[in-house]
Amino acid sequence: MAITEKLGEQFNAIHKVIWIILLPVILDIGELYLYERIFHWEYMPVIKQFSLKLGFISAPPSLRYILEDFPSLIFQYNTGTFRGVITQINLANMLLLLSVVLVTSFLDSGYLAVISQAGRKRVTCKDFFIEGNRLWFKFFILALLKVIPILLALIKKELAYFSLVTVVFVYVQYSIVVDNVSLKDNFKLGISFLFNNLGLSFRMGFSFGFLFSLVGICMCFLTRAGFNGIVLGSMITGYFGAVMNKAVLEIYREVSEKQSKMVQEISVI
């Protein structure tokens, strides 16, 4: 499969829902603004000319994929220290974390639902809320599982590396929006897709990561312009992030459908 060709096909689809890139921009800039106001600290990104990225950008995409020191308001573990509002486990922090997961899981579900339908049907902002609500619970459970490493890190710093285990869930979010099955089957399909297509996953992770590394060079110059440069950088990240998420999703859809047909043909024989 020509990965770059599949990537190029997604630009037109994203152009039809170009408004969706506003979501990651609002999330990134809003989080940065609140962080600076709460902690009375002005963010100055560490400038790197080139940093090789591997893997898929998050959905919704974030500047944090390129600017590794980009602050996280709720929780961040970096260079052996905790930053953010939540730095210890207590009832208030757990309620805050649960509230954040409730909101972000809805935004994640709406975002990927729109990306999934882009280019296949006419999609409006109304669909974001309808589909986001329909898929919210599944994304909420997935988000809770990804939060476990955060809690473990708060108990013991060394356990932060447990977050690497969540890599096996990388395709589960795509299965949720593509496969009309139960949540249990979404996990089965997503995890099995990863292990059945390790070569393809590596090629996608390298290709998309390398392309975003080139985008990172542009970010190096933009962030020198201060806050306005960061806003522009967030818009660029949101745009290319949407295209790459769409490409991964369509590759997952195409490959999983082919593999499913092959299994059905073998079972008939």
XYZ file of N, CA and C in Angstrom:
807
model
N 0.845 -1.201 0.000
C 0.000 0.000 0.000
C 0.878 1.249 0.000
N 0.575 2.196 -0.896
C 1.329 3.446 -0.963
C 0.798 4.396 0.110
N 1.529 4.512 1.206
C 1.072 5.303 2.347
C 0.995 6.784 1.996
N 2.016 7.300 1.322
C 2.017 8.716 0.971
C 0.889 9.047 -0.004
N 0.570 8.096 -0.889
C -0.538 8.307 -1.826
C -1.862 8.375 -1.071
N -2.036 7.486 -0.108
C -3.249 7.486 0.709
C -3.353 8.781 1.518
N -2.201 9.268 1.961
C -2.177 10.539 2.694
C -2.619 11.688 1.801
N -2.111 11.724 0.577
C -2.454 12.802 -0.341
C -3.930 12.846 -0.686
N -4.582 11.691 -0.655
C -6.010 11.629 -0.999
C -6.893 12.292 0.068
N -6.353 12.490 1.268
C -7.195 12.955 2.379
C -7.298 14.472 2.480
N -6.481 15.197 1.741
C -6.523 16.656 1.833
C -7.885 17.201 1.413
N -8.413 16.706 0.289
C -9.721 17.181 -0.176
C -10.816 16.878 0.832
N -10.745 15.720 1.469
C -11.750 15.343 2.461
C -11.716 16.300 3.650
N -10.516 16.622 4.124
C -10.385 17.533 5.270
C -10.804 18.945 4.900
N -10.577 19.344 3.663
C -10.987 20.681 3.227
C -12.501 20.865 3.337
N -13.250 19.770 3.255
C -14.711 19.845 3.355
C -15.187 20.017 4.797
N -14.295 19.742 5.750
C -14.641 19.941 7.173
C -13.527 20.744 7.839
N -13.037 21.753 7.116
C -11.875 22.505 7.576
C -12.100 23.137 8.946
N -13.360 23.356 9.308
C -13.676 23.956 10.603
C -13.240 23.077 11.771
N -13.015 21.786 11.521
C -12.661 20.877 12.613
C -11.284 21.190 13.190
N -10.426 21.882 12.426
C -9.093 22.185 12.950
C -9.155 23.228 14.058
N -10.310 23.900 14.201
C -10.451 24.878 15.283
C -10.446 24.206 16.650
N -10.903 22.963 16.725
C -10.965 22.271 18.014
C -9.590 22.112 18.644
N -8.596 21.524 17.959
C -7.275 21.415 18.583
C -6.623 22.760 18.860
N -6.906 23.763 18.021
C -6.352 25.101 18.250
C -6.903 25.678 19.550
N -8.214 25.579 19.733
C -8.849 26.085 20.954
C -8.326 25.341 22.185
N -8.179 24.029 22.072
C -7.694 23.237 23.200
C -6.258 23.612 23.564
N -5.391 23.715 22.570
C -3.985 24.023 22.831
C -3.803 25.431 23.382
N -4.380 26.403 22.696
C -4.189 27.796 23.100
C -4.915 28.076 24.409
N -6.095 27.490 24.586
C -6.822 27.662 25.839
C -6.048 27.086 27.008
N -5.459 25.904 26.816
C -4.681 25.277 27.881
C -3.437 26.102 28.202
N -2.779 26.606 27.172
C -1.592 27.433 27.377
C -1.940 28.711 28.129
N -3.048 29.357 27.730
C -3.472 30.606 28.377
C -3.763 30.377 29.864
N -4.512 29.323 30.164
C -4.850 29.034 31.552
C -3.610 28.676 32.362
N -2.709 27.922 31.766
C -1.492 27.532 32.457
C -0.674 28.760 32.844
N -0.521 29.666 31.897
C 0.274 30.867 32.167
C -0.382 31.752 33.222
N -1.726 31.810 33.212
C -2.422 32.652 34.186
C -2.420 32.021 35.582
N -2.599 30.716 35.648
C -2.662 30.037 36.948
C -1.292 29.969 37.611
N -0.273 29.658 36.839
C 1.060 29.483 37.413
C 1.961 30.707 37.243
N 1.420 31.786 36.650
C 2.170 33.037 36.489
C 3.531 32.772 35.838
N 3.454 32.112 34.691
C 4.663 31.690 33.998
C 4.461 31.844 32.496
N 5.419 32.455 31.837
C 5.322 32.664 30.388
C 6.074 31.559 29.659
N 5.366 30.885 28.779
C 5.951 29.757 28.062
C 6.907 30.219 26.975
N 8.113 29.715 27.025
C 9.116 29.945 25.997
C 9.605 28.585 25.513
N 9.163 28.160 24.335
C 9.518 26.820 23.854
C 11.009 26.632 23.656
N 11.457 25.411 23.920
C 12.845 25.055 23.647
C 12.986 24.873 22.141
N 13.841 25.658 21.541
C 13.972 25.648 20.082
C 14.869 24.498 19.624
N 14.317 23.655 18.741
C 15.084 22.582 18.128
C 14.918 22.680 16.616
N 16.029 22.639 15.917
C 15.960 22.725 14.461
C 15.283 21.500 13.856
N 15.582 20.316 14.411
C 14.995 19.092 13.867
C 14.923 18.033 14.965
N 13.767 17.428 15.088
C 13.567 16.348 16.053
C 12.755 15.260 15.368
N 13.352 14.078 15.194
C 12.691 13.004 14.479
C 11.539 12.434 15.301
N 10.362 12.420 14.706
C 9.174 11.897 15.365
C 8.829 10.525 14.789
N 8.336 9.668 15.647
C 7.861 8.362 15.225
C 6.474 8.132 15.819
N 5.600 7.519 15.051
C 4.264 7.247 15.550
C 3.231 8.207 15.007
N 1.990 8.053 15.501
C 0.871 8.852 15.025
C 0.631 10.022 15.975
N 0.237 11.141 15.418
C -0.147 12.272 16.242
C -1.495 11.971 16.879
N -1.761 12.601 18.020
C -3.003 12.338 18.745
C -4.214 12.840 17.968
N -5.386 12.400 18.373
C -6.642 12.869 17.773
C -7.563 13.335 18.907
N -7.830 14.633 19.020
C -7.360 15.743 18.180
C -5.847 15.961 18.320
N -5.214 16.477 17.273
C -3.765 16.709 17.305
C -3.416 17.838 18.262
N -2.190 17.809 18.753
C -1.747 18.845 19.689
C -0.338 19.294 19.352
N -0.047 20.544 19.655
C 1.307 21.075 19.474
C 2.324 20.298 20.290
N 1.833 19.613 21.323
C 2.718 18.868 22.218
C 3.467 17.763 21.470
N 2.920 17.338 20.333
C 3.582 16.316 19.528
C 4.895 16.849 18.957
N 4.918 18.136 18.652
C 6.116 18.763 18.089
C 6.926 19.464 19.171
N 6.242 20.266 19.995
C 6.909 20.970 21.094
C 6.776 20.123 22.352
N 7.787 19.324 22.617
C 7.698 18.351 23.700
C 7.582 19.005 25.077
N 7.997 20.256 25.200
C 7.911 20.940 26.489
C 6.641 21.786 26.609
N 5.738 21.648 25.631
C 4.486 22.411 25.682
C 3.731 22.036 26.955
N 3.346 23.024 27.764
C 2.771 22.731 29.089
C 1.402 22.063 29.030
N 1.158 21.195 29.994
C -0.141 20.551 30.166
C -0.741 21.048 31.474
N -1.930 21.599 31.411
C -2.542 22.224 32.583
C -2.843 21.222 33.685
N -3.356 20.064 33.342
C -3.804 19.101 34.344
C -2.661 18.264 34.897
N -1.896 17.646 34.011
C -0.820 16.763 34.465
C 0.261 16.673 33.413
N 1.521 16.728 33.872
C 2.653 16.537 32.962
C 3.837 16.016 33.759
N 4.435 14.957 33.236
C 5.630 14.389 33.857
C 6.776 14.555 32.883
N 7.735 15.383 33.258
C 8.819 15.707 32.337
C 10.109 15.895 33.125
N 11.177 15.280 32.637
C 12.507 15.366 33.268
C 12.454 15.065 34.761
N 11.656 14.058 35.129
C 11.625 13.590 36.504
C 10.814 14.426 37.466
N 10.074 15.411 36.957
C 9.271 16.268 37.832
C 7.830 16.336 37.331
N 6.901 16.578 38.259
C 5.495 16.720 37.926
C 5.166 18.202 37.754
N 4.381 18.482 36.712
C 3.905 19.844 36.482
C 2.418 19.791 36.205
N 1.724 20.868 36.512
C 0.289 20.916 36.289
C -0.474 21.032 37.591
N -1.787 21.018 37.472
C -2.646 21.164 38.650
C -2.594 19.915 39.526
N -2.591 18.744 38.890
C -2.598 17.487 39.637
C -1.176 16.982 39.818
N -0.694 17.014 41.058
C 0.643 16.523 41.368
C 0.620 15.468 42.471
N -0.566 15.165 42.975
C -0.702 14.129 43.994
C -2.113 13.563 43.952
N -2.269 12.387 44.553
C -3.567 11.724 44.563
C -4.362 12.131 45.807
N -5.508 12.734 45.596
C -6.467 13.013 46.669
C -7.850 13.089 46.024
N -8.879 13.181 46.847
C -10.246 13.137 46.330
C -10.525 14.279 45.359
N -10.103 15.494 45.695
C -10.362 16.653 44.837
C -9.698 16.475 43.465
N -8.451 16.002 43.468
C -7.738 15.810 42.203
C -8.348 14.702 41.357
N -8.817 13.635 42.013
C -9.437 12.543 41.276
C -10.756 12.984 40.647
N -11.517 13.804 41.353
C -12.769 14.330 40.803
C -12.479 15.266 39.630
N -11.423 16.064 39.771
C -11.029 16.968 38.684
C -10.594 16.173 37.465
N -9.785 15.138 37.683
C -9.315 14.307 36.577
C -10.480 13.611 35.885
N -11.431 13.117 36.665
C -12.601 12.454 36.092
C -13.423 13.430 35.261
N -13.570 14.658 35.745
C -14.324 15.683 35.017
C -13.655 16.011 33.687
N -12.330 16.117 33.707
C -11.584 16.410 32.488
C -11.734 15.275 31.484
N -11.658 14.040 31.961
C -11.803 12.873 31.081
C -13.199 12.835 30.462
N -14.202 13.193 31.254
C -15.577 13.227 30.742
C -15.697 14.178 29.553
N -15.103 15.356 29.684
C -15.206 16.378 28.638
C -14.347 16.012 27.431
N -13.074 15.658 27.682
C -12.162 15.389 26.566
C -12.556 14.147 25.772
N -13.133 13.150 26.443
C -13.562 11.947 25.715
C -14.701 12.270 24.758
N -15.578 13.201 25.149
C -16.645 13.630 24.236
C -16.058 14.372 23.031
N -15.092 15.254 23.302
C -14.453 15.996 22.213
C -13.696 15.049 21.280
N -13.033 14.061 21.853
C -12.309 13.077 21.037
C -13.261 12.310 20.126
N -14.391 11.883 20.694
C -15.353 11.103 19.910
C -15.952 11.934 18.784
N -16.312 13.179 19.076
C -16.866 14.048 18.037
C -15.855 14.349 16.953
N -14.608 14.581 17.357
C -13.555 14.900 16.393
C -13.313 13.745 15.427
N -13.101 12.551 15.959
C -12.804 11.419 15.088
C -14.017 11.004 14.259
N -15.220 11.203 14.793
C -16.429 10.882 14.032
C -16.530 11.778 12.800
N -16.224 13.059 12.976
C -16.252 14.004 11.855
C -15.168 13.639 10.840
N -13.962 13.344 11.328
C -12.861 12.964 10.450
C -13.229 11.710 9.651
N -13.879 10.768 10.320
C -14.243 9.514 9.673
C -15.238 9.724 8.534
N -16.196 10.611 8.728
C -17.253 10.823 7.742
C -16.874 11.830 6.664
N -15.816 12.606 6.903
C -15.394 13.627 5.940
C -15.083 12.990 4.587
N -15.633 13.560 3.521
C -15.409 13.038 2.177
C -16.352 11.916 1.789
N -17.106 11.398 2.734
C -18.053 10.316 2.461
C -19.490 10.823 2.468
N -19.737 11.889 3.202
C -21.053 12.498 3.274
C -20.893 13.946 3.725
N -21.942 14.705 3.624
C -21.897 16.092 4.076
C -21.915 16.097 5.604
N -20.921 16.753 6.189
C -20.783 16.775 7.639
C -20.867 18.220 8.139
N -21.658 18.443 9.187
C -21.813 19.767 9.781
C -21.436 19.718 11.254
N -21.433 20.874 11.880
C -21.144 20.954 13.315
C -22.162 20.147 14.121
N -23.378 20.043 13.604
C -24.414 19.269 14.286
C -24.009 17.808 14.399
N -23.354 17.290 13.360
C -22.903 15.901 13.376
C -21.838 15.679 14.447
N -21.050 16.709 14.705
C -20.025 16.605 15.755
C -20.667 16.256 17.093
N -21.749 16.940 17.435
C -22.416 16.712 18.711
C -23.231 15.419 18.706
N -23.884 15.115 17.587
C -24.687 13.889 17.507
C -23.802 12.654 17.605
N -22.759 12.610 16.776
C -21.868 11.459 16.777
C -21.008 11.406 18.032
N -20.630 12.585 18.513
C -19.861 12.637 19.747
C -20.633 12.054 20.912
N -21.905 12.356 20.964
C -22.761 11.821 22.023
C -22.971 10.313 21.852
N -23.118 9.866 20.610
C -23.361 8.439 20.340
C -22.156 7.585 20.717
N -20.960 8.085 20.473
C -19.742 7.307 20.716
C -19.045 7.668 22.019
N -19.608 8.627 22.749
C -18.914 9.161 23.926
C -18.524 8.093 24.932
N -19.438 7.191 25.291
C -19.157 6.237 26.361
C -17.957 5.357 26.019
N -17.851 4.931 24.766
C -16.729 4.096 24.359
C -15.403 4.848 24.505
N -15.391 6.093 24.081
C -14.175 6.891 24.211
C -13.866 7.188 25.672
N -14.913 7.303 26.491
C -14.730 7.545 27.918
C -14.009 6.361 28.570
N -14.420 5.146 28.275
C -13.773 3.950 28.820
C -12.330 3.858 28.333
N -12.116 4.133 27.048
C -10.762 4.102 26.492
C -9.874 5.134 27.179
N -10.420 6.336 27.410
C -9.658 7.397 28.077
C -9.324 7.023 29.512
N -10.245 6.369 30.199
C -9.991 5.943 31.578
C -8.817 4.971 31.644
N -8.751 4.057 30.690
C -7.647 3.107 30.655
C -6.311 3.816 30.427
N -6.343 4.863 29.620
C -5.113 5.608 29.345
C -4.709 6.492 30.520
N -5.639 6.760 31.435
C -5.354 7.587 32.609
C -4.611 6.791 33.683
N -4.748 5.460 33.651
C -4.121 4.618 34.669
C -2.625 4.901 34.830
N -1.842 5.028 33.738
C -0.416 5.343 33.910
C -0.169 6.656 34.650
N -1.075 7.636 34.494
C -0.939 8.899 35.214
C -1.040 8.660 36.715
N -2.030 7.880 37.111
C -2.222 7.583 38.525
C -1.035 6.786 39.079
N -0.537 5.844 38.283
C 0.612 5.060 38.718
C 1.855 5.938 38.890
N 2.019 6.901 37.985
C 3.166 7.808 38.065
C 3.100 8.663 39.318
N 1.886 9.034 39.743
C 1.739 9.822 40.955
C 2.075 9.008 42.203
N 1.880 7.684 42.103
C 2.217 6.802 43.219
C 3.723 6.569 43.273
N 4.293 6.285 42.097
C 5.735 6.057 42.004
C 6.202 6.504 40.628
N 7.154 7.406 40.556
C 7.575 8.016 39.306
C 8.004 6.997 38.257
N 8.684 5.937 38.715
C 9.183 4.950 37.767
C 8.063 4.249 37.000
N 6.865 4.241 37.586
C 5.734 3.562 36.948
C 5.167 4.356 35.768
N 5.693 5.573 35.540
C 5.244 6.379 34.400
C 5.525 5.663 33.080
N 6.534 4.788 33.073
C 6.865 4.065 31.848
C 5.784 3.043 31.478
N 4.876 2.797 32.411
C 3.766 1.887 32.135
C 2.889 2.428 31.004
N 3.009 3.737 30.754
C 2.217 4.349 29.683
C 2.533 3.747 28.321
N 3.702 3.125 28.189
C 4.078 2.499 26.919
C 3.139 1.351 26.572
N 2.535 0.755 27.605
C 1.625 -0.368 27.385
C 0.393 0.069 26.598
N -0.005 1.337 26.775
C -1.218 1.831 26.114
C -1.056 1.947 24.603
N 0.167 1.705 24.110
C 0.393 1.722 22.660
C -0.490 0.682 21.976
N -0.805 -0.406 22.665
C -1.620 -1.463 22.050
C -3.034 -0.970 21.742
N -3.415 0.169 22.320
C -4.754 0.714 22.081
C -4.794 1.693 20.914
N -3.688 1.838 20.181
C -3.576 2.896 19.177
C -4.684 2.846 18.127
N -5.121 1.633 17.743
C -6.140 1.521 16.701
C -7.556 1.373 17.256
N -7.689 1.266 18.571
C -9.018 1.066 19.156
C -9.918 2.255 18.851
N -9.391 3.472 18.920
C -10.193 4.658 18.645
C -10.700 4.673 17.202
N -9.888 4.163 16.286
C -10.320 4.099 14.887
C -11.375 3.013 14.693
N -11.229 1.920 15.419
C -12.226 0.856 15.349
C -13.573 1.343 15.863
N -13.554 2.185 16.892
C -14.798 2.674 17.485
C -15.631 3.452 16.465
N -14.967 4.260 15.632
C -15.704 5.076 14.670
C -15.949 4.359 13.350
N -15.216 3.277 13.088
C -15.367 2.561 11.819
C -16.239 1.318 11.965
N -15.977 0.529 13.008
C -16.654 -0.756 13.177
C -17.874 -0.617 14.082
N -19.015 -0.973 13.559
C -20.268 -0.892 14.323
C -20.451 -2.171 15.143
N -19.627 -2.297 16.195
C -19.664 -3.481 17.057
C -19.631 -3.036 18.509
N -19.632 -3.994 19.416
C -19.583 -3.668 20.840
C -18.206 -3.132 21.215
N -18.111 -2.486 22.376
C -16.830 -1.944 22.832
C -15.801 -3.054 23.006
N -16.241 -4.189 23.527
C -15.341 -5.325 23.698
C -14.738 -5.740 22.369
N -15.562 -5.781 21.324
C -15.066 -6.154 19.998
C -14.200 -5.053 19.394
N -14.492 -3.796 19.738
C -13.635 -2.694 19.283
C -12.213 -2.875 19.789
N -12.087 -3.267 21.057
C -10.760 -3.513 21.616
C -10.100 -4.706 20.928
N -10.869 -5.753 20.691
C -10.322 -6.935 20.023
C -9.845 -6.592 18.617
N -10.693 -5.878 17.875
C -10.355 -5.539 16.490
C -9.160 -4.581 16.421
N -9.155 -3.583 17.292
C -8.075 -2.605 17.284
C -6.743 -3.218 17.659
N -6.720 -4.026 18.719
C -5.477 -4.645 19.169
C -4.988 -5.686 18.168
N -5.915 -6.497 17.635
C -5.516 -7.514 16.660
C -5.005 -6.869 15.372
N -5.577 -5.718 14.991
C -5.105 -5.023 13.792
C -3.647 -4.624 13.968
N -3.291 -4.145 15.152
C -1.910 -3.749 15.412
C -0.965 -4.927 15.251
N -1.277 -6.042 15.881
C -0.370 -7.194 15.855
C -0.378 -7.910 14.502
N -1.481 -7.807 13.770
C -1.541 -8.432 12.451
C -0.898 -7.577 11.367
N -0.661 -6.310 11.690
C -0.108 -5.382 10.690
C 1.034 -4.559 11.285
N 1.943 -5.239 11.953
C 3.067 -4.536 12.586
C 3.939 -3.827 11.546
N 4.162 -4.489 10.405
C 4.971 -3.873 9.365
C 4.327 -2.609 8.823
N 3.031 -2.690 8.541
C 2.299 -1.527 8.049
C 2.285 -0.420 9.094
N 2.082 -0.785 10.349
C 2.043 0.198 11.434
C 3.386 0.914 11.559
N 4.467 0.153 11.450
C 5.798 0.759 11.531
C 6.018 1.727 10.377
N 5.623 1.314 9.168
C 5.809 2.174 7.993
C 4.977 3.454 8.118
N 3.743 3.324 8.619
C 2.918 4.515 8.812
C 3.513 5.421 9.877
N 3.930 4.811 11.002
C 4.504 5.600 12.085
C 5.752 6.342 11.649
N 6.589 5.669 10.857
C 7.812 6.315 10.383
C 7.506 7.401 9.356
N 6.640 7.083 8.388
C 6.322 8.030 7.313
C 5.649 9.281 7.851
N 4.582 9.092 8.628
C 3.855 10.237 9.151
C 4.693 11.006 10.168
N 5.472 10.275 10.960
C 6.331 10.943 11.936
C 7.405 11.768 11.255
N 8.001 11.222 10.192
C 9.044 11.956 9.475
C 8.478 13.216 8.828
N 7.290 13.087 8.232
C 6.671 14.251 7.606
C 6.388 15.342 8.633
N 5.940 14.932 9.818
C 5.680 15.926 10.868
C 6.988 16.485 11.426
N 8.059 15.728 11.324
C 9.366 16.247 11.739
C 9.779 17.404 10.846
N 9.445 17.293 9.557
C 9.726 18.390 8.630
C 8.872 19.609 8.958
N 7.605 19.359 9.340
C 6.732 20.452 9.774
C 7.319 21.108 11.013
N 7.963 20.301 11.866
C 8.573 20.816 13.084
C 9.658 21.844 12.814
N 10.336 21.729 11.677
C 11.355 22.717 11.326
C 10.706 24.080 11.147
N 9.538 24.087 10.500
C 8.782 25.333 10.332
C 8.368 25.886 11.694
N 7.973 24.983 12.616
C 7.554 25.407 13.961
C 8.702 26.082 14.706
N 9.916 25.653 14.422
C 11.089 26.225 15.067
C 11.160 27.722 14.836
N 10.831 28.150 13.627
C 10.877 29.572 13.306
C 9.617 30.297 13.781
N 8.470 29.629 13.703
C 7.227 30.259 14.120
C 7.210 30.576 15.612
N 7.675 29.633 16.424
C 7.618 29.830 17.870
C 8.516 30.957 18.345
N 9.465 31.345 17.525
C 10.312 32.487 17.875
C 9.532 33.796 17.830
N 8.364 33.763 17.175
C 7.525 34.969 17.076
C 6.634 35.145 18.299
N 6.777 34.275 19.296
C 6.000 34.412 20.521
C 4.609 33.803 20.408
N 3.660 34.393 21.113
C 2.316 33.841 21.214
C 1.640 33.727 19.849
N 1.768 34.752 19.008
C 1.138 34.713 17.684
C 1.710 33.581 16.836
N 2.996 33.337 16.971
C 3.614 32.249 16.239
C 3.119 30.894 16.723
N 2.888 30.790 18.026
C 2.375 29.545 18.592
C 0.953 29.284 18.099
N 0.146 30.342 18.017
C -1.224 30.199 17.507
C -1.201 29.705 16.063
N -0.354 30.311 15.240
C -0.239 29.897 13.842
C 0.280 28.465 13.753
N 1.237 28.150 14.614
C 1.772 26.794 14.641
C 0.714 25.782 15.030
N -0.161 26.158 15.954
C -1.251 25.275 16.371
C -2.222 25.032 15.221
N -2.479 26.055 14.413
C -3.373 25.908 13.265
C -2.757 24.973 12.222
N -1.464 25.110 11.985
C -0.779 24.239 11.023
C -0.792 22.798 11.523
N -0.518 22.629 12.821
C -0.539 21.288 13.415
C -1.935 20.685 13.335
N -2.950 21.507 13.610
C -4.325 21.031 13.543
C -4.713 20.589 12.142
N -4.230 21.311 11.142
C -4.555 20.979 9.757
C -3.882 19.684 9.316
N -2.550 19.628 9.439
C -1.832 18.425 9.009
C -2.159 17.237 9.913
N -2.450 17.517 11.184
C -2.843 16.442 12.090
C -4.154 15.810 11.677
N -5.096 16.629 11.209
C -6.378 16.116 10.742
C -6.195 15.250 9.501
N -5.344 15.695 8.592
C -5.082 14.935 7.363
C -4.455 13.580 7.699
N -3.510 13.578 8.621
C -2.830 12.333 8.965
C -3.741 11.396 9.752
N -4.570 11.941 10.615
C -5.538 11.102 11.319
C -6.523 10.478 10.342
N -6.942 11.260 9.362
C -7.846 10.753 8.339
C -7.178 9.646 7.530
N -5.877 9.817 7.233
C -5.149 8.817 6.461
C -5.040 7.503 7.238
N -4.693 7.588 8.519
C -4.587 6.379 9.346
C -5.940 5.691 9.427
N -6.990 6.476 9.601
C -8.335 5.919 9.726
C -8.763 5.208 8.449
N -8.490 5.824 7.300
C -8.886 5.214 6.034
C -8.054 3.974 5.723
N -6.785 3.984 6.111
C -5.957 2.792 5.934
C -6.479 1.673 6.817
N -6.839 2.017 8.058
C -7.418 1.013 8.956
C -8.707 0.455 8.354
N -9.562 1.329 7.833
C -10.835 0.899 7.256
C -10.610 -0.038 6.067
N -9.720 0.366 5.176
C -9.481 -0.404 3.955
C -8.852 -1.758 4.254
N -7.826 -1.776 5.081
C -7.116 -3.020 5.384
C -7.988 -3.971 6.189
N -8.710 -3.451 7.184
C -9.552 -4.315 8.015
C -10.689 -4.927 7.198
N -11.244 -4.165 6.240
C -12.303 -4.705 5.380
C -11.765 -5.810 4.486
N -10.563 -5.634 3.939
C -9.955 -6.657 3.095
C -9.675 -7.932 3.889
N -9.144 -7.749 5.096
C -8.822 -8.906 5.925
C -10.088 -9.632 6.365
N -11.150 -8.872 6.625
C -12.418 -9.470 7.025
C -13.009 -10.296 5.878
N -12.916 -9.788 4.641
C -13.424 -10.514 3.476
C -12.637 -11.798 3.239
N -11.315 -11.726 3.466
C -10.479 -12.905 3.281
C -10.861 -14.001 4.280
N -11.135 -13.589 5.528
C -11.524 -14.544 6.554
C -12.862 -15.191 6.203
N -13.803 -14.381 5.676
C -15.117 -14.904 5.303
C -14.984 -15.875 4.136
N -14.135 -15.559 3.155
C -13.953 -16.454 2.010
C -13.324 -17.775 2.424
N -12.376 -17.721 3.352
C -11.738 -18.940 3.836
C -12.725 -19.803 4.605
N -13.567 -19.151 5.416
C -14.562 -19.897 6.203
C -15.595 -20.580 5.309
N -15.926 -19.939 4.187
C -16.890 -20.528 3.241
C -16.287 -21.750 2.575
N -14.999 -21.638 2.231
C -14.328 -22.778 1.583
C -14.201 -23.959 2.557
